Amino acid sequence: MSITSDSSIPVGQLRCEYLSNPIGLDIRQPRLSWKLTAVQRAAKQTAFQVQAAESLEALTQSMPLLWNTGKVASDETLNHVYSGAALHSEQRCYWRVRVWDNDDRASVWSEPAFWEMGLLAAADWRADWIEPDWDEDPQLQHPCPYLRTDFAVEGRVKTARVAISSHGLYSLSVNGRAVTDAIFTPGYTAYEKRLQYQVYDVTALLRDGANAAGVILGDGWWRGKVGAMSVRNSYGTKLALLMQLHIVYTDGREQRVISDDHWRATTGPILMSDLKDGEIYDARLELPGWDMPNYDASRWRGVRQANYSYANLTGTAGVPVRRHETFQPALIKTPAGQSMLDMGQNFAGRVRMKLRGAAGATITLQHGETLDRNGNFTMQNLNLAGNIAVNQKVTYTFKGDGDEVFEPHFTFHGFRYVLVEGYPGRLEAGNFTGIAVYSDMPPTGTFRCSNPLVNQLQQNISWSQKSNFLDIPTDCPQRERAGWTGDAQIFARTGSFIMDTAAFYTKWLADLAAEQHADGMVTNLVPDGFKHAGGLMKRLEGSAGWGDAAVIIPWTVYQCYGDAGILRRQYASMKAWVDYVVERAGHTHWARKLQPAYWLSRDRRARQWRIWDTGYHWGEWLESGTGSVSLVLGILKRMLFSEPAVATPYLVYSSGLLARVADTLGETADNEHYQQIHEQAKAAYLAEYVGDDGHIRPDRQSSYVRALAFDLLPDDLRPRAARRLVELVRQNGNHLGTGFLTTTYLCHMLSRYGYLDVAYALLNQQTVPSWLYPVTKGATSIWETWDGIAADGTPRMSLNHYSYGAVGSWLYQVVAGIEIDPHAPGYKHFYIQPSPGGGLTHARAVYQSVRGQIVSAWQMEDAAMRLEIEVPPNTTATIRLPNARLERVTESGVALAQAHGISGVRQDESDIVCLAASGAYNFEYQIA
């Protein structure tokens, strides 16, 4: 093949299953993606070629390849399935790609990337599960076990890979050096069905001769406290290790070092380490050199081989948790005389300290989010049923050996303030550093505007996401740390602007499906740490809006990342949930059967089978105006009478989404089936809850938002419903009145139906309930309730919940105007249609989409509008210029109609609409 190379479209950012150079994949045919980085306009890929080989030499020197696609005519850059030679365990594959542009010019080859397979069969595991050889009272918290083994390396090492998992958390070192900067491994999954293992390259850590491996185990989610009720031993009462080190020498010899009965175990300085309670550490009990060769472990105990299955082991699919931003605190004295650190930011993480102390002296750090009304440290806002739901305390005992540096091991805290007690010396702020920890998702979105309060709001949203995306999407990083499904689905769209959530959600959704009950019911929490606890929580499962995460989040991932594979993988789970809802809706609530109208109306009985009025539903949780007493009464009411006015719309919405998923996947019969359910449920909802005048029962903001967002109304009633929504907002003094489920849609519906000014009025509102009230009170994260800190300074409930931060999507989608085309997912084609207003003079959003950088930035000065747009290579964007006349618009100094890369220019009422090919654009015009 004759090729002319121009490098006109550079190729980079090669990813395998959304990850950069992953090790330990157990997907036998992984998917490959790349990005194009051309700066010229109208740059387009028309063809590509991928090559994969077992070595860099084979890839670059015309040696036999594992896979060579040849030149493939395609403009797609995402999720190309490896279709080469069958792969085997621990195999490394190097790959590269080149593309052809719209002039049929080939790029140079990309820089090579790689992926490496994990252990693809249970038989590949030669290691045994081992547990420390001692008995423990499962009702008590215990010191962390230390385990070690010695081994010899004899010869020159070519490669060395260690595969490891644990019951509980692990920290692995080889010859005294940590093998990874990832923490909280192996992560939190539905352990009984999906226990992750990780694979690390430890070639550089080995030495000729004597070597040692050491592992510390922590309780983690396995047997530590989880959830609001701090349930312990959710998955087991014993910690265990599974580890396998595979060494390949340059002469072809192989050696395996495995966890077996030759290992030794003891306890050390970590006397307790719990995710919620914190850590107790006595430095006098440290074991110098314990993970180094030739350490004397003769006094250590042995280990027991445990008979656990390998069938639930799965390679890591998500992103690891790592340390990120650091904070230097201020040291302050409270009115009560307490010594306290103020990190200046509410976040999830921990504190590293460097201090001196006499042997036996102790310092205690307790971590909290806020101050009480008098300015003193408090944790009362985390009260649950009269008890502190979380301890968040670290106690360190000095060994008395100069400067001692300490950072906790298997715990994290949700905090801004740290109460320091017991230290006998002089405290200095410089001796402490706050460290944020969260899943290592690449940041993808930034939003700034002319209103500093809105900018702080956006920053608060980002920090609540960071604080709660710690291996799973949690509700809060202090009180519960639980994977509430409703919170996750509410925030999914916003979260996918701020960070690359594709791999994160892929991993978590696999656990959602694993935890799903046989009848299709989706648990409130994923993973479900309460599954063996029973009690009240088990009666509150299967809730509308919560279980619907099974359908809404995969669809969101598909739309944001163009990943039809997530739809296929989750399809059975999605169907099972909708089928469960349909079955539940087929039952009639006992209270309805007591109503004479039910028996007197044949029509009402006929539509009953599509009204979901059974089971418990969290409903419009924390709807504006609900206090603690009404919350409890609301739970009791919904337990007795269900919440059909909320549940039925979710039946309509999820069945409609599932029909679209079936259509996308070519499942024709399912598409017709679920579309029929969708239409029947929609008709039932209309007849039951919507009047001919467009009024909806109950007559609350949330009812109208839900009906508009879920497309429940006929065309003629939508404007009436929107008008009624506006009336309710204005009657409430331009305050929102929604709760968890509909706040995410409120501003979207107002702006969609022509009430942009009302949406901006809500955004700019600074009194309770509003998004900016917390900002005026100094919030650095999103609060669980609208009045998280009352006017008198009294704190209430969690101050780090991302749910109400879902308004962030409106800032990107409406204010900046970056919107997906649902028919071209993954921003293959998208819209840029900014909506100035609300007193803003400028706004700028930058989004690193899965195909490249998107920019929408507008600025108004007097009557002049300037709009900066960036469209990634290989994509197109429909641009709407608000309040513009064609004769007044220029692009980069030339008339719009003559601008290179612009086509389809037309006047649409007061706006100009055009199609832009890839490239950077600058529009200017006088506002009409």
Coordinates of C-alpha atoms in Angstrom, one line a residue, residues 195-463:
L195 CA -13.8 -9.5 44.5
Q196 CA -11.2 -7.5 42.6
Y197 CA -7.5 -8.4 42.4
Q198 CA -4.8 -6.1 41.3
V199 CA -1.6 -6.8 39.3
Y200 CA 1.6 -4.8 39.8
D201 CA 4.9 -4.7 37.9
V202 CA 7.5 -5.2 40.6
T203 CA 10.5 -6.0 38.4
A204 CA 12.4 -3.0 39.6
L205 CA 11.9 -3.8 43.2
L206 CA 13.6 -7.2 43.2
R207 CA 17.2 -7.8 43.9
D208 CA 19.6 -10.7 43.3
G209 CA 19.6 -12.9 46.3
A210 CA 17.5 -12.5 49.4
N211 CA 14.1 -10.7 49.0
A212 CA 11.0 -10.2 51.2
A213 CA 7.4 -9.4 50.7
G214 CA 5.2 -7.8 53.4
V215 CA 1.5 -7.2 53.6
I216 CA -0.6 -5.3 56.2
L217 CA -4.3 -6.0 56.3
G218 CA -7.0 -3.7 57.4
D219 CA -10.7 -4.2 58.2
G220 CA -12.0 -1.9 55.4
W221 CA -15.5 -2.6 54.1
W222 CA -15.0 -6.3 54.7
R223 CA -15.5 -6.4 58.4
G224 CA -15.2 -2.7 59.5
K225 CA -18.1 -0.4 60.2
V226 CA -20.3 0.5 57.1
G227 CA -23.4 2.5 56.5
A228 CA -25.5 4.7 58.7
M229 CA -26.0 2.0 61.3
S230 CA -22.2 1.2 61.4
V231 CA -22.9 -2.5 60.8
R232 CA -19.7 -4.6 61.3
N233 CA -18.6 -8.0 59.8
S234 CA -20.8 -7.5 56.7
Y235 CA -18.8 -9.9 54.6
G236 CA -16.8 -11.9 57.1
T237 CA -15.1 -11.9 60.5
K238 CA -11.6 -12.9 59.4
L239 CA -9.0 -11.0 57.2
A240 CA -7.2 -12.9 54.6
L241 CA -4.6 -12.6 51.9
L242 CA -4.2 -14.0 48.4
M243 CA -0.9 -13.2 46.7
Q244 CA 1.0 -14.6 43.8
L245 CA 4.4 -13.3 42.5
H246 CA 5.4 -14.6 39.1
I247 CA 9.0 -14.1 38.1
V248 CA 10.3 -14.7 34.6
Y249 CA 14.1 -14.8 34.2
T250 CA 15.9 -13.8 31.0
D251 CA 17.0 -17.4 30.5
G252 CA 13.4 -18.5 30.4
R253 CA 13.1 -19.9 33.9
E254 CA 10.0 -19.1 35.9
Q255 CA 9.4 -18.8 39.6
R256 CA 6.3 -18.3 41.7
V257 CA 6.2 -16.9 45.2
I258 CA 2.7 -17.6 46.6
S259 CA 0.8 -17.0 49.8
D260 CA 0.9 -20.4 51.6
D261 CA 1.6 -21.9 55.0
H262 CA 5.2 -20.7 54.9
W263 CA 4.2 -17.1 55.6
R264 CA 4.4 -15.7 59.1
A265 CA 2.0 -13.3 60.8
T266 CA 1.9 -10.9 63.8
T267 CA 0.4 -7.6 64.9
G268 CA 2.2 -4.3 65.2
P269 CA 1.6 -0.7 65.9
I270 CA -1.8 -0.3 64.2
L271 CA -4.0 -1.3 67.1
M272 CA -7.2 -0.4 65.3
S273 CA -8.0 1.0 61.9
D274 CA -11.6 1.4 60.9
L275 CA -13.0 3.4 58.0
K276 CA -15.5 5.2 60.2
D277 CA -14.0 5.1 63.7
G278 CA -10.4 6.1 62.7
E279 CA -7.1 4.6 63.7
I280 CA -5.1 4.0 66.9
Y281 CA -1.3 3.7 66.4
D282 CA 1.4 3.1 68.9
A283 CA 4.8 3.9 67.4
R284 CA 6.5 2.0 70.2
L285 CA 5.3 -1.2 68.7
E286 CA 6.8 -0.6 65.2
L287 CA 8.6 -3.5 63.6
P288 CA 11.7 -2.0 61.9
G289 CA 12.7 -3.9 58.8
W290 CA 9.7 -6.3 59.0
D291 CA 9.3 -6.2 55.2
M292 CA 13.0 -6.5 54.4
P293 CA 15.1 -9.7 53.8
N294 CA 16.7 -11.5 56.6
Y295 CA 14.3 -10.2 59.2
D296 CA 14.0 -12.4 62.3
A297 CA 10.3 -13.4 62.4
S298 CA 10.9 -16.5 64.6
R299 CA 8.6 -15.1 67.3
W300 CA 5.8 -14.4 64.8
R301 CA 2.8 -16.7 64.5
G302 CA 2.0 -18.9 61.5
V303 CA -0.9 -18.6 59.1
R304 CA -3.8 -20.9 58.2
Q305 CA -4.7 -21.9 54.7
A306 CA -8.4 -21.0 54.1
N307 CA -10.7 -22.8 51.7
Y308 CA -12.1 -19.8 49.7
S309 CA -13.2 -20.0 46.1
Y310 CA -11.4 -18.2 43.3
A311 CA -14.6 -18.0 41.2
N312 CA -15.5 -14.5 42.4
L313 CA -12.1 -13.0 41.6
T314 CA -12.2 -10.3 38.9
G315 CA -9.6 -8.0 37.5
T316 CA -9.8 -4.4 38.4
A317 CA -12.1 -2.4 36.0
G318 CA -12.3 0.9 37.8
V319 CA -9.7 3.5 38.7
P320 CA -7.7 3.4 41.9
V321 CA -8.0 5.7 44.9
R322 CA -5.0 7.9 45.4
R323 CA -3.8 10.9 47.3
H324 CA -4.5 14.2 45.6
E325 CA -4.6 17.9 46.8
T326 CA -2.9 18.9 50.0
F327 CA -4.0 21.6 52.4
Q328 CA -1.9 23.6 54.9
P329 CA -4.2 24.4 57.8
A330 CA -4.5 27.4 60.1
L331 CA -4.1 26.7 63.9
I332 CA -6.9 28.4 65.9
K333 CA -8.1 28.6 69.4
T334 CA -11.8 28.1 69.9
P335 CA -13.9 30.1 72.4
A336 CA -13.9 27.0 74.6
G337 CA -10.1 27.0 74.6
Q338 CA -9.7 24.0 72.2
S339 CA -6.8 23.8 69.8
M340 CA -8.1 23.2 66.3
L341 CA -6.8 23.0 62.7
D342 CA -8.9 24.6 59.9
M343 CA -8.1 23.1 56.5
G344 CA -10.1 25.8 54.7
Q345 CA -11.9 23.1 52.7
N346 CA -14.4 20.4 53.5
F347 CA -13.1 17.2 51.9
A348 CA -12.5 13.4 52.3
G349 CA -9.0 12.5 53.3
R350 CA -6.7 12.4 56.3
V351 CA -3.9 14.3 58.0
R352 CA -0.2 13.7 57.9
M353 CA 1.7 15.1 60.8
K354 CA 5.4 15.5 61.7
L355 CA 5.9 16.0 65.4
R356 CA 8.2 15.2 68.3
G357 CA 7.1 13.7 71.6
A358 CA 8.4 11.7 74.5
A359 CA 7.9 8.0 74.4
G360 CA 4.4 7.1 75.5
A361 CA 3.0 10.6 74.9
T362 CA -0.2 10.6 72.9
I363 CA -1.9 13.0 70.5
T364 CA -5.5 12.7 69.3
L365 CA -7.0 14.2 66.2
Q366 CA -10.8 14.2 65.8
H367 CA -12.2 15.2 62.4
G368 CA -15.4 17.2 61.9
E369 CA -17.0 19.2 59.2
T370 CA -18.1 22.4 61.0
L371 CA -18.3 24.5 64.1
D372 CA -21.2 24.9 66.5
R373 CA -23.1 28.1 66.8
N374 CA -20.5 29.4 69.3
G375 CA -17.5 28.6 67.1
N376 CA -16.4 25.4 68.9
F377 CA -15.6 22.0 67.4
T378 CA -18.7 19.8 67.0
M379 CA -19.9 16.6 65.4
Q380 CA -23.5 17.0 66.5
N381 CA -24.5 17.5 62.9
L382 CA -23.6 13.9 62.3
N383 CA -26.0 12.7 65.0
L384 CA -28.2 9.8 64.0
A385 CA -31.0 8.7 66.3
G386 CA -29.3 10.5 69.2
N387 CA -25.9 8.9 68.6
I388 CA -22.8 10.1 66.9
A389 CA -22.8 8.0 63.7
V390 CA -19.1 8.3 63.2
N391 CA -16.0 8.8 65.4
Q392 CA -13.3 9.9 62.9
K393 CA -10.6 9.9 65.5
V394 CA -6.9 9.2 65.1
T395 CA -4.7 8.5 68.2
Y396 CA -1.0 8.4 67.9
T397 CA 1.4 7.4 70.6
F398 CA 5.0 8.6 70.2
K399 CA 8.1 6.3 70.3
G400 CA 10.3 9.3 71.4
D401 CA 12.8 9.1 68.5
G402 CA 13.2 12.6 67.1
D403 CA 10.8 13.8 64.3
E404 CA 8.0 11.3 63.8
V405 CA 6.0 11.4 60.6
F406 CA 2.6 9.7 60.6
E407 CA -0.3 9.3 58.2
P408 CA -3.2 6.8 58.9
H409 CA -3.4 3.6 56.9
F410 CA -6.9 2.2 56.4
T411 CA -9.2 5.0 57.2
F412 CA -10.3 8.4 55.9
H413 CA -12.5 11.1 57.2
G414 CA -15.0 13.7 55.9
F415 CA -13.8 17.0 57.5
R416 CA -12.6 20.5 57.4
Y417 CA -11.7 21.0 61.1
V418 CA -9.5 18.9 63.3
L419 CA -9.6 19.0 67.1
V420 CA -6.2 18.4 68.5
E421 CA -5.9 17.0 72.0
G422 CA -3.3 15.6 74.3
Y423 CA -0.1 16.9 72.7
P424 CA 2.3 18.0 75.4
G425 CA 4.4 20.2 73.2
R426 CA 3.8 23.4 71.2
L427 CA 1.5 23.0 68.2
E428 CA 2.4 24.6 64.9
A429 CA 0.2 24.5 61.9
G430 CA 3.2 23.7 59.7
N431 CA 3.4 20.3 61.3
F432 CA 0.1 19.2 59.8
T433 CA -1.0 18.6 56.2
G434 CA -4.4 17.7 55.0
I435 CA -4.5 15.2 52.1
A436 CA -7.5 14.7 49.9
V437 CA -8.1 11.1 48.7
Y438 CA -10.5 10.0 46.0
S439 CA -10.7 7.8 42.9
D440 CA -8.2 8.9 40.3
M441 CA -10.6 10.0 37.6
P442 CA -9.1 12.5 35.1
P443 CA -10.7 16.0 35.6
T444 CA -12.7 16.9 32.5
G445 CA -14.7 20.0 33.1
T446 CA -14.3 23.6 34.3
F447 CA -16.9 26.3 34.5
R448 CA -16.4 30.0 35.4
C449 CA -18.6 33.0 35.1
S450 CA -18.8 36.7 36.2
N451 CA -20.6 35.8 39.4
P452 CA -18.1 34.7 42.1
L453 CA -20.8 33.1 44.2
V454 CA -21.8 30.8 41.3
N455 CA -18.1 30.1 40.8
Q456 CA -17.9 29.0 44.4
L457 CA -21.0 26.9 44.0
Q458 CA -19.4 25.1 41.1
Q459 CA -16.2 24.6 43.1
N460 CA -18.3 23.2 46.0
I461 CA -20.0 20.8 43.5
S462 CA -16.6 19.6 42.4
W463 CA -15.4 19.0 45.9

